[in-house]
Coordinates of C-alpha atoms and ligand atoms in Angstrom, one line a residue:
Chain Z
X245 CA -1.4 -10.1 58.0
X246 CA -3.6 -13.0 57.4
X247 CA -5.5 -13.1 54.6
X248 CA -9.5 -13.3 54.9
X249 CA -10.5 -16.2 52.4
X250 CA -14.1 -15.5 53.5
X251 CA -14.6 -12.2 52.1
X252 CA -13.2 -13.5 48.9
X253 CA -15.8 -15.9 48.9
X254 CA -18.0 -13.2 49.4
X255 CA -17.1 -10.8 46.8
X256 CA -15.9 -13.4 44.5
X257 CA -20.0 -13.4 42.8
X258 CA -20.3 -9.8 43.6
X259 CA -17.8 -8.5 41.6
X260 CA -18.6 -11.0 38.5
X261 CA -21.7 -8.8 38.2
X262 CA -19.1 -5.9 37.8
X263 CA -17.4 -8.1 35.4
X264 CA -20.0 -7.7 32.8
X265 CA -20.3 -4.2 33.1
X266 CA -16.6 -4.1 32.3
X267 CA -17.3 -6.2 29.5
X268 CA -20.1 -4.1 28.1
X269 CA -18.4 -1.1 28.6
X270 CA -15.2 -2.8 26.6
X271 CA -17.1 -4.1 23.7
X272 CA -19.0 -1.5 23.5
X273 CA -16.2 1.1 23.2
X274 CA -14.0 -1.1 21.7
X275 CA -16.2 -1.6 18.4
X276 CA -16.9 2.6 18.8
X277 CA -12.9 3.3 18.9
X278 CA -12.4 0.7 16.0
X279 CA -14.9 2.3 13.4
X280 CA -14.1 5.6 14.1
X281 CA -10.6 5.0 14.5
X282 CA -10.7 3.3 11.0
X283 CA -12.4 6.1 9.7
X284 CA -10.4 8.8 11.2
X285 CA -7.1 6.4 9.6
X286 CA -8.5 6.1 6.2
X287 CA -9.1 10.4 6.4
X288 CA -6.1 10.7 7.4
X289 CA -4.3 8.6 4.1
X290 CA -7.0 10.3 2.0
X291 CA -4.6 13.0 0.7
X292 CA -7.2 15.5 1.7
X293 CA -5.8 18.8 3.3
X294 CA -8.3 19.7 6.1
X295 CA -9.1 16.3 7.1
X296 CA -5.5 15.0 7.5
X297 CA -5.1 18.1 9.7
X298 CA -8.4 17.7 11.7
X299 CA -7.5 14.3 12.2
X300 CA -3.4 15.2 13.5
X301 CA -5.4 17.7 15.8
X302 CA -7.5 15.7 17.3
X303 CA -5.0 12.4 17.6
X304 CA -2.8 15.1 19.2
X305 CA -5.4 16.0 21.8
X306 CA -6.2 12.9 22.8
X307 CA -2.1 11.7 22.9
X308 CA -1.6 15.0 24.6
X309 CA -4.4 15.0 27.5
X310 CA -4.8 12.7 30.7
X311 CA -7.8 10.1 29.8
X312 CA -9.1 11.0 33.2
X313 CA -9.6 14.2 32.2
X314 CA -11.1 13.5 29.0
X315 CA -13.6 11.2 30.6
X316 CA -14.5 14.4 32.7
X317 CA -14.7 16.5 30.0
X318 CA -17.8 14.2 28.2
X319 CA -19.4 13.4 31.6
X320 CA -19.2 17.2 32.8
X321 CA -18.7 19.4 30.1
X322 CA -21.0 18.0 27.1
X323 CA -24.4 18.1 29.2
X324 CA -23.2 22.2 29.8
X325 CA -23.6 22.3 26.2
X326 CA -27.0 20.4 25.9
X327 CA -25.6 16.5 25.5
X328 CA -26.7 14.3 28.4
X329 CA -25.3 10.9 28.8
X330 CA -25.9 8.4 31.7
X331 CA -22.4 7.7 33.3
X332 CA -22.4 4.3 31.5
X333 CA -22.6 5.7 28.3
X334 CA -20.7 8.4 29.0
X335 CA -17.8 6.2 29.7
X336 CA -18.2 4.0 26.5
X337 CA -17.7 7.4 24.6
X338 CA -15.0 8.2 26.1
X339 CA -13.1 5.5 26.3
X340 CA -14.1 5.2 22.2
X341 CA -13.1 8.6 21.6
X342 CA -9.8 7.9 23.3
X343 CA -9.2 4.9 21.8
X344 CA -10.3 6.0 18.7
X345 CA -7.1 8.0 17.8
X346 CA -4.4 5.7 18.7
X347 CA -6.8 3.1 16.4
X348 CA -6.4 5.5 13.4
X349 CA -2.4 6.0 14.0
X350 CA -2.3 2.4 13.6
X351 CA -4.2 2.1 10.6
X352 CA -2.1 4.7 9.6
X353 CA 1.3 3.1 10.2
X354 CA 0.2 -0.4 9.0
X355 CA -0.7 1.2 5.9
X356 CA 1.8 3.3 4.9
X357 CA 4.2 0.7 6.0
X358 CA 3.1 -1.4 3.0
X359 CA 5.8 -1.5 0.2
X360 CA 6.2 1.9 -2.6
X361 CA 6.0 -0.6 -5.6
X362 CA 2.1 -1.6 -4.4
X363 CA 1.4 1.8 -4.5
X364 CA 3.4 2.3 -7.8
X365 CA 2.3 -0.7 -9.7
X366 CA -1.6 0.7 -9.0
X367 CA -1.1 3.6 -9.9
X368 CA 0.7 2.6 -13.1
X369 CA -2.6 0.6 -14.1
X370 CA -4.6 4.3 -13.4
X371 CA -5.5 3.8 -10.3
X372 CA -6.5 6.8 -7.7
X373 CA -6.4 6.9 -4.0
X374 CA -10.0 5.3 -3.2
X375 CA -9.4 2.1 -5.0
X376 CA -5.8 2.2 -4.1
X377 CA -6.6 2.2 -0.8
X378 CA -9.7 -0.5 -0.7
X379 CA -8.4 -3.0 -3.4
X380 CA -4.6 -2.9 -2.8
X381 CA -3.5 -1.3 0.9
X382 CA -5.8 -2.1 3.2
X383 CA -6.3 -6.0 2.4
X384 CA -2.3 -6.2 3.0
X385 CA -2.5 -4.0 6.0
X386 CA -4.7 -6.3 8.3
X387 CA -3.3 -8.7 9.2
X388 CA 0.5 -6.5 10.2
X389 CA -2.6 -4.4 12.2
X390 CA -3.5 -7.2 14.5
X391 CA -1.1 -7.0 17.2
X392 CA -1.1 -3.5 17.4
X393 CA -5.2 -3.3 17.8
X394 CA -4.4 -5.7 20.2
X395 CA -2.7 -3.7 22.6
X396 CA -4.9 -0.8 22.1
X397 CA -8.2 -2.7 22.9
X398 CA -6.2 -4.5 26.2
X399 CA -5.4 -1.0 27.1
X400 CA -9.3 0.2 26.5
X401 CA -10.1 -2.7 28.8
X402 CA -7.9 -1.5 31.7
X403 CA -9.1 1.9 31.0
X404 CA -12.2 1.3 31.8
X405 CA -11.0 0.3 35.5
X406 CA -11.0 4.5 35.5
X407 CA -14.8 4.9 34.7
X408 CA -15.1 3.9 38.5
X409 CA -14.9 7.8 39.2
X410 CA -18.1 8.7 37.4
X411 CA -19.8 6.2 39.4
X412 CA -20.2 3.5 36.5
X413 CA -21.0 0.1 38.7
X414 CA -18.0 -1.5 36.6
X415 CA -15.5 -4.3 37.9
X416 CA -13.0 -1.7 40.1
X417 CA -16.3 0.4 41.3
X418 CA -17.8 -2.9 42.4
X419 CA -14.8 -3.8 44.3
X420 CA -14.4 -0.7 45.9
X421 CA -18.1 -1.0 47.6
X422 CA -16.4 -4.3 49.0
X423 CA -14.0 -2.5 50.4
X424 CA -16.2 0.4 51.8
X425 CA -17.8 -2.4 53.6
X426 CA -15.8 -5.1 54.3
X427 CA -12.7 -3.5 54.8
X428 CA -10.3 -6.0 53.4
X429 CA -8.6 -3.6 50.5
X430 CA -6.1 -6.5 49.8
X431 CA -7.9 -9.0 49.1
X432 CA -10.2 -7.3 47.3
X433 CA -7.8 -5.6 44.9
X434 CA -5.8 -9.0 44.5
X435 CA -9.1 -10.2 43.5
X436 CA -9.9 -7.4 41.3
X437 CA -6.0 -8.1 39.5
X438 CA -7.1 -11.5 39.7
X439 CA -10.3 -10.4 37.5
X440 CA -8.3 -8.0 35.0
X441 CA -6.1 -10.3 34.2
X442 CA -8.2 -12.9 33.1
X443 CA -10.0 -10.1 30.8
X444 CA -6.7 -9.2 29.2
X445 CA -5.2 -13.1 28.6
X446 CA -8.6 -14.1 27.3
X447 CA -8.5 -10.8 24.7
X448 CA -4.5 -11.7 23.7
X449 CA -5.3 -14.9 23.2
X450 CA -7.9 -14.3 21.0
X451 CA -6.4 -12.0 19.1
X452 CA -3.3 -14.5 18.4
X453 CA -6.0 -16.5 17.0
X454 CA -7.4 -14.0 15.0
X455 CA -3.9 -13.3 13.5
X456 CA -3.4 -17.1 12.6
X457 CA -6.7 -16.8 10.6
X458 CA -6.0 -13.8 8.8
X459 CA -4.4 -14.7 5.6
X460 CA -0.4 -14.0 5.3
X461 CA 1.3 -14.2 1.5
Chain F
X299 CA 7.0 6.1 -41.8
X300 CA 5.0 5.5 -39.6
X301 CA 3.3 7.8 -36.9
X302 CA 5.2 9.1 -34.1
X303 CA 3.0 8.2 -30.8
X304 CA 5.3 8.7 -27.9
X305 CA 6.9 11.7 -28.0
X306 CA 9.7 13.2 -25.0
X307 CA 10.2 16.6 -25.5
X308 CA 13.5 18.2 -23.3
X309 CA 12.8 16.2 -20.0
X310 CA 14.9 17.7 -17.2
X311 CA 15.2 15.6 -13.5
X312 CA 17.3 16.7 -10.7
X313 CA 17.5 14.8 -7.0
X314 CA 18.6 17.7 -5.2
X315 CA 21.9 18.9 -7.0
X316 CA 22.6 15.8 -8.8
X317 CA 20.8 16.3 -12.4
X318 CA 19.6 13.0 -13.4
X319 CA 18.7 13.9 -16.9
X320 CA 19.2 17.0 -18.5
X321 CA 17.2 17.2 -21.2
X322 CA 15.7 13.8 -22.9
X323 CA 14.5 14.0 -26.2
X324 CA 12.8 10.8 -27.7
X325 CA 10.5 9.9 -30.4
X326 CA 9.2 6.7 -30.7
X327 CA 7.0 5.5 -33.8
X328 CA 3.7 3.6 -33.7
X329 CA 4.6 -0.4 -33.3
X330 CA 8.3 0.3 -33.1
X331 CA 11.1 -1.3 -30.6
X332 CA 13.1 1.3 -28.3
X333 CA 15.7 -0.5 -26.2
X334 CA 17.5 2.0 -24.1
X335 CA 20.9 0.8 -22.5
X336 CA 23.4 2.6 -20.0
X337 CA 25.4 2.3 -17.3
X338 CA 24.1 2.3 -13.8
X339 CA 23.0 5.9 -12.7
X340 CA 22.6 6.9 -15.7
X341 CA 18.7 7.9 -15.7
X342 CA 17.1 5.0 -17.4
X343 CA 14.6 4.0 -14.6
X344 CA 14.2 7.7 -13.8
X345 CA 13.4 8.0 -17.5
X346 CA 10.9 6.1 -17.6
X347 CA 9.1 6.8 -15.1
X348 CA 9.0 10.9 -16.0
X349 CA 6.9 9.3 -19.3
X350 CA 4.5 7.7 -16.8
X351 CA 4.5 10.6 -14.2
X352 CA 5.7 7.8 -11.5
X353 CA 7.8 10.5 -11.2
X354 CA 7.6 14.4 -12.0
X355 CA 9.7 15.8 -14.5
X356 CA 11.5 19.3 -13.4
X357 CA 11.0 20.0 -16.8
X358 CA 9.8 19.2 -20.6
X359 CA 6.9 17.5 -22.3
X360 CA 5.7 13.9 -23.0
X361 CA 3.1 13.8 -25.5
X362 CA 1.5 10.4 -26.5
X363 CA -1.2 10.7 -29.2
X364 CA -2.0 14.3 -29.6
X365 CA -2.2 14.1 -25.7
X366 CA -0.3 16.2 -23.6
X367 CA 0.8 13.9 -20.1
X368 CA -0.1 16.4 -17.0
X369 CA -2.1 18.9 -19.1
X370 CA -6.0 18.9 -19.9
X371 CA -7.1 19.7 -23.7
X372 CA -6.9 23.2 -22.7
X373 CA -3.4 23.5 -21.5
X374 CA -3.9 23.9 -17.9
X375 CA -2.5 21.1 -15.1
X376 CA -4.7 17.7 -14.8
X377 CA -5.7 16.9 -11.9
X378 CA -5.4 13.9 -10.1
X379 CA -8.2 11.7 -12.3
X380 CA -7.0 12.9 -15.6
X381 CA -3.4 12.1 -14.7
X382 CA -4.7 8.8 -13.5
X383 CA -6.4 8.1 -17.1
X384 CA -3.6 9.5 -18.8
X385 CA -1.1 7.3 -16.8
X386 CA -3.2 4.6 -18.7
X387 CA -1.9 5.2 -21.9
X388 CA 1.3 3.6 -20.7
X389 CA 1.7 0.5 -19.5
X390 CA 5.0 -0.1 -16.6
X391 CA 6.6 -3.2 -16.0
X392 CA 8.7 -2.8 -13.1
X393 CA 12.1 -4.6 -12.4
X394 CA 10.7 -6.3 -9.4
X395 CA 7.4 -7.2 -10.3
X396 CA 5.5 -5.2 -7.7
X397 CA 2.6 -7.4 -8.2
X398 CA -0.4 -7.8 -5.1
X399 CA 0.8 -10.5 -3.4
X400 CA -3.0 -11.1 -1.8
X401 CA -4.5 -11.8 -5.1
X402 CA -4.3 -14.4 -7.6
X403 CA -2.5 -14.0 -11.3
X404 CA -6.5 -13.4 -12.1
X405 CA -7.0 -11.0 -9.8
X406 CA -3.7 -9.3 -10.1
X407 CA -4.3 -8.9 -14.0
X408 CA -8.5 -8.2 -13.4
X409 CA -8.0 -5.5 -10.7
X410 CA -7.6 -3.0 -13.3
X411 CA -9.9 -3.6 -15.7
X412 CA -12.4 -3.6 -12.7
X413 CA -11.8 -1.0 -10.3
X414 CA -10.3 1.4 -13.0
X415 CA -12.4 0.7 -15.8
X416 CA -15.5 -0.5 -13.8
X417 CA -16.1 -3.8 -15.7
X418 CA -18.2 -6.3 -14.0
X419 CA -16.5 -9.6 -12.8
X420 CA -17.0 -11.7 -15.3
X421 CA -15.9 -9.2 -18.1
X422 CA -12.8 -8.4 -16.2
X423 CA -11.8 -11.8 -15.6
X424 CA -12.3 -13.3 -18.8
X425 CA -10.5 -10.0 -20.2
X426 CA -8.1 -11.2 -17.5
X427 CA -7.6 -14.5 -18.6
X428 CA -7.2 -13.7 -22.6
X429 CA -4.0 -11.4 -21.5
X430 CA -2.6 -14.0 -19.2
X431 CA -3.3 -16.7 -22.0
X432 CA -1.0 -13.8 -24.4
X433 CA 2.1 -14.9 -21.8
X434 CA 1.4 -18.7 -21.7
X435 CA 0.1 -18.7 -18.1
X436 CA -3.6 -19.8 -18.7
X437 CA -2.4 -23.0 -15.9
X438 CA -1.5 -20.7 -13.6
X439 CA -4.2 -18.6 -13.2
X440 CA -5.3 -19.2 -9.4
X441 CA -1.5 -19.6 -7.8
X442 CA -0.8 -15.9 -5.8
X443 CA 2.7 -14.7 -6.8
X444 CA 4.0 -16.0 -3.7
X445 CA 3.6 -19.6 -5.5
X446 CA 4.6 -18.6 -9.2
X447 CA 8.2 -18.7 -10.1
X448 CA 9.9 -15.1 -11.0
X449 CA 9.6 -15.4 -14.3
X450 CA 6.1 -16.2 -14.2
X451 CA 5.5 -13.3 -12.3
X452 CA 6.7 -11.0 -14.3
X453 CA 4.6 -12.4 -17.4
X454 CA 1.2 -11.8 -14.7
X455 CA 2.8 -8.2 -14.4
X456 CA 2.9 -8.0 -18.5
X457 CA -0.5 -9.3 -18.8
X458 CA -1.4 -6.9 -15.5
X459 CA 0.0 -4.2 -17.9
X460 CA -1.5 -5.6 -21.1
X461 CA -5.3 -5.9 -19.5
X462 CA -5.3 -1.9 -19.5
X463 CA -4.9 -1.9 -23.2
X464 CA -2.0 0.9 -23.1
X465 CA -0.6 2.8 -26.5
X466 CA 3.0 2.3 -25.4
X467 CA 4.3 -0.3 -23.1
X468 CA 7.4 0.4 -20.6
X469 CA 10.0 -2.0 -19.4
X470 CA 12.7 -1.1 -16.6
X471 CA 15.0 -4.0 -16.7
X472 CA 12.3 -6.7 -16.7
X473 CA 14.8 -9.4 -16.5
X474 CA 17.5 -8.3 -14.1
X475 CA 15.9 -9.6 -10.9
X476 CA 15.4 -13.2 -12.4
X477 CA 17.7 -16.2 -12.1
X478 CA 19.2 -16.8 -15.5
X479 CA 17.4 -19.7 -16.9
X480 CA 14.0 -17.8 -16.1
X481 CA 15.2 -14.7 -18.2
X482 CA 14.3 -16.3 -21.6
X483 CA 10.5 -17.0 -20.6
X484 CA 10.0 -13.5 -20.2
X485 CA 12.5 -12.3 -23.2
X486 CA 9.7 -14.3 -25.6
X487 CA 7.0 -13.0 -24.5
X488 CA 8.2 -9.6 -25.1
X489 CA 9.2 -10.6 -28.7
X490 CA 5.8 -11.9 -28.9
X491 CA 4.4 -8.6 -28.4
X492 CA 7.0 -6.8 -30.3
X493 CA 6.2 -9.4 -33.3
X494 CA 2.7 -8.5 -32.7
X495 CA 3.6 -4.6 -33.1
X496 CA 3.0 -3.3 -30.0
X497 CA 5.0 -0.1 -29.1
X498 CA 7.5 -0.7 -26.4
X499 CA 10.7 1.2 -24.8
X500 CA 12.5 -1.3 -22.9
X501 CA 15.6 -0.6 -20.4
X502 CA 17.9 -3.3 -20.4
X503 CA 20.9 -5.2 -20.4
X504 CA 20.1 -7.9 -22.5
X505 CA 22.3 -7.1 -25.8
X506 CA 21.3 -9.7 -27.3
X507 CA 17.6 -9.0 -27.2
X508 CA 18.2 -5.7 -27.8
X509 CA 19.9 -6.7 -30.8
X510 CA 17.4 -9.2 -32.3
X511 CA 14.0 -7.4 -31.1
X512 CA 14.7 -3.5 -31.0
X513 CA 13.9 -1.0 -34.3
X514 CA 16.3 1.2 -32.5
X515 CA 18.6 1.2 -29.4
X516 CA 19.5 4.4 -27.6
X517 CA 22.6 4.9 -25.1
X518 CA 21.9 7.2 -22.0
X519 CA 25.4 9.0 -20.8
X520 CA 26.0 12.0 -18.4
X521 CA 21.7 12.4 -18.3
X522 CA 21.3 12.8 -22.5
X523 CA 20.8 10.4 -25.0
X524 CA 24.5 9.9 -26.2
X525 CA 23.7 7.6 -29.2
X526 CA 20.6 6.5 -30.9
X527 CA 20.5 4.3 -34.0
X528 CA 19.4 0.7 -35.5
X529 CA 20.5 -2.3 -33.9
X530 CA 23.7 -3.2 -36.7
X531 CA 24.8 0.3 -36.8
X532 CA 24.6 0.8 -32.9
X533 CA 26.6 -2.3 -32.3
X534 CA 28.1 -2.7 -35.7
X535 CA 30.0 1.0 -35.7
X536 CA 29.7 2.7 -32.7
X537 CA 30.5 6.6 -33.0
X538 CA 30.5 8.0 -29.4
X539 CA 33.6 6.9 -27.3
X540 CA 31.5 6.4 -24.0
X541 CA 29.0 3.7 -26.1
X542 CA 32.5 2.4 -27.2
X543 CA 34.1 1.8 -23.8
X544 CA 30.6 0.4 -22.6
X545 CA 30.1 -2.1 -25.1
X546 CA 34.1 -3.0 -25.2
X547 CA 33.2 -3.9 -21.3
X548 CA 30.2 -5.9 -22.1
X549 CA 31.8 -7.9 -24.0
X550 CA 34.6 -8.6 -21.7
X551 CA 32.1 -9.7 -19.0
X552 CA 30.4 -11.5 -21.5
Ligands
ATP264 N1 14.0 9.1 -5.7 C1 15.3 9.4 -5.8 N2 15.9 10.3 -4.9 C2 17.2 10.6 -5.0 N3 18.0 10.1 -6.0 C3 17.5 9.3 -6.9 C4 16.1 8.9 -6.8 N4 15.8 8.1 -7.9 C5 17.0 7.9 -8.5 N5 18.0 8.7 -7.9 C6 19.4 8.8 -8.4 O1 19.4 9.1 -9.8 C7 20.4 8.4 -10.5 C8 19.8 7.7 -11.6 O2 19.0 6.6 -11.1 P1 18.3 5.6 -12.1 O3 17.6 4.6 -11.2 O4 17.4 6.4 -13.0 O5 19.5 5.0 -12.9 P2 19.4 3.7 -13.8 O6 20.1 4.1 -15.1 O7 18.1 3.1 -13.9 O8 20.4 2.7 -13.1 P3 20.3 1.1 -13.0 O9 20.9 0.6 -14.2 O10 21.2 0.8 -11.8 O11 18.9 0.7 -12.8 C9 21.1 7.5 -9.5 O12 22.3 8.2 -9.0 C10 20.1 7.4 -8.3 O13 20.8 7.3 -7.1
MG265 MG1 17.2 1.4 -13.3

């Protein structure tokens, strides 16, 4: 097999263009999945009955269904019921809404992984849940969060390589009209690896920095 | 005499089929000393944290005041923010510490005193600061408990305790984590408060404190209180054989 530089060359500025989209569509649904992950976490510690079960049930559906189908489900099924999205944002939704629950399992686990005596000692000085949460949990739970977050967003990022089948013009999409083409799948999807994996390093390494900063005790 | 304030009426605690206590009755009067000694297992954390509802009795009453702990006024079950308030009337200082290691011995003592009583900053920390001053740690003030020694932090923890301005103040074994030459620090401040005539049930196993600080001492056996009395008669003439045989082996350690 000999391996076409020139088509690399070609595609090389092309796909950057799908680059971007990737990196909207990451961002984007990345800080979606985060604040309603938190907030689906926090309801979930809240104590409160029906929302720590509406939360279980929906972290269960999500855990429990292909992603594929779930980006389906917005793009298809929420404009039967009167929602319209263009296939760009109906991919950031979806891949929030996905990452949205494994975000709130984490908060979950970082959380209640903090020590009994923290929760003791506050409540011993009359404190309920809200403050106990705010004031004494959470600010210990951040930084044991990090690496965890981390993995979820690096999956969200490869995730949206599967937006491609709803037609968003991200990085795999972008690729594949090389291909259709060009004809010259390997290089292409060596290039598109190539791309990813840039993405992902870039996002660990940042995180790792972020964990540095975060104040440990 | 004066006025009984804390009062345990019958408190029952079982962990599964092992009953903890079976039935603890203790009074203890307005500005007096309770020490409370007893061999390991024997209920004395459990104990005290039925007064406190860190723990839920299986049965029996603690009254502090003319309050009832777990009811309203009306006799029915508090809920959450009432128990909360009425866990305030107690304050708990816990054999290791327990103290938020992400805030300084200012905001460790001021957290309370803000989020639970809703002062504003500056009342809470200057509130803060008088109650760490009570424990001689006005220098220490900004140092997190990760840079404080142990006996330090258990004087934050007192003041933490303190800042709530409780009725009765709790101690499980407040020195027992803490290398020996920090255990005196921490001994004087409680004397301090004693002196001062707040009301304090403390578990222990310092004798000697016990001895020179408590209005009364009470032995904890087999989940009752086997022995209750001032300090010279508790030590000086011990009547139940199980006190005897403890004390016999305290001093042999000793
Ligand atoms: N949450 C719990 N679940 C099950 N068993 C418990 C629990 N807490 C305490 N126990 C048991 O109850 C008994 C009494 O414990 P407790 O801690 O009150 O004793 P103690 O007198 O404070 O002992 P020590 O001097 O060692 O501190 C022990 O046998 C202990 O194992
Ligand atoms: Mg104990």
């Amino acid at each position: 097999m000999i391996f076409d530089w020139g088509v690399v060359a070609y595609a090389a500025p092309l796909l950057a263009e799908g680059v971007v989209i990737t990196l909207q569509i990451s961002v984007l649904a990345g800080i979606l999945g985060l604040l309603l992950g938190f907030a689906l976490g926090l309801a979930s510690l809240s104590g409160i009955r029906p929302l720590v079960w509406i939360v279980r049930g929906y972290v269960d559906f999500i855990r429990g269904t292909p992603l594929l189908i779930q980006i389906f489900l917005v793009f298809f099924a929420l404009p039967v019921v009167g929602v319209r999205f263009s296939e760009f944002w109906a991919g950031v939704i979806a891949l929030a809404l996905n990452a949205a629950a494994y975000v709130s399992e984490v908060v979950r686990g970082a959380v209640g992984a903090i020590e009994k005596g923290q929760t003791e000692a506050a409540l011993s000085i009359g404190m309920t849940r809200a403050p106990l949460l705010i004031h004494v949990l959470l600010p210990q739970a951040w930084r044991p969060m990090v690496p965890a977050l981390t993995n979820d967003m690096v999956t969200l990022t490869k995730n949206s390589s599967l937006l491609s089948v709803i037609s968003v013009y991200e990085l795999t999409r972008a690729g594949q009209a090389v291909i259709s083409t060009h004809f010259a799948p390997f290089e292409i999807y060596l290039l598109l690896a190539l791309y990813y994996y840039v993405l992902i390093t870039a996002l660990a390494t940042a995180s790792r920095w972020l964990e540095r900063r975060l104040p440990a005790w | 005499m004066r006025p009984v304030i804390l009062s345990a009426r019958g408190i029952t605690k079982s962990f599964g089929d092992r009953t903890v206590l079976a039935g603890i009755d203790l009074d203890v009067a307005e500005g007096e000393a309770v020490a409370i000694i007893g061999a390991s297992g024997s209920g004395k954390t459990t104990f005290l944290r039925c007064l406190n509802r860190l723990e839920m009795p299986d049965a029996g009453t603690v009254k502090v005041g003319d309050e009832t702990i777990g009811e309203t006024a009306f006799g029915r079950a508090a809920d959450a923010r009432s128990l909360a308030r009425q866990r305030r009337l107690f304050g708990f200082v816990f054999q290791r510490f327990n103290l938020f290691p992400h805030l300084t011995a200012r905001g460790n003592v001021a957290i309370g005193p803000r989020r639970v009583l809703g002062l504003d900053r500056d009342e809470a920390n200057w509130r803060a600061e008088n109650c760490l001053a009570k424990v001689q740690l006005e220098a220490h003030m900004d140092k997190r408990p990760s840079q404080l020694s142990g006996g330090q932090q258990q004087r934050v923890a007192i003041a933490r305790a303190l800042a709530m301005e409780p009725r009765v103040m709790l101690f499980d074994e407040p020195t027992s984590a803490l290398d020996p030459e920090l255990v005196q620090e921490v001994l004087d401040a409680m004397r301090r408060l004693a002196a001062e005539g707040m009301t304090m049930v403390v578990v222990t196993h310092e004798m000697r404190f016990a001895r020179a600080v408590a209005d009364r001492v009470v032995f904890m056996a087999d989940g009752a209180v086997a022995e209750v009395g001032p300090p010279s008669s508790f030590f000086g003439a011990p009547k139940d054989p199980r006190l005897q045989r403890f004390l016999r082996h305290l001093d042999h350690a000793a």
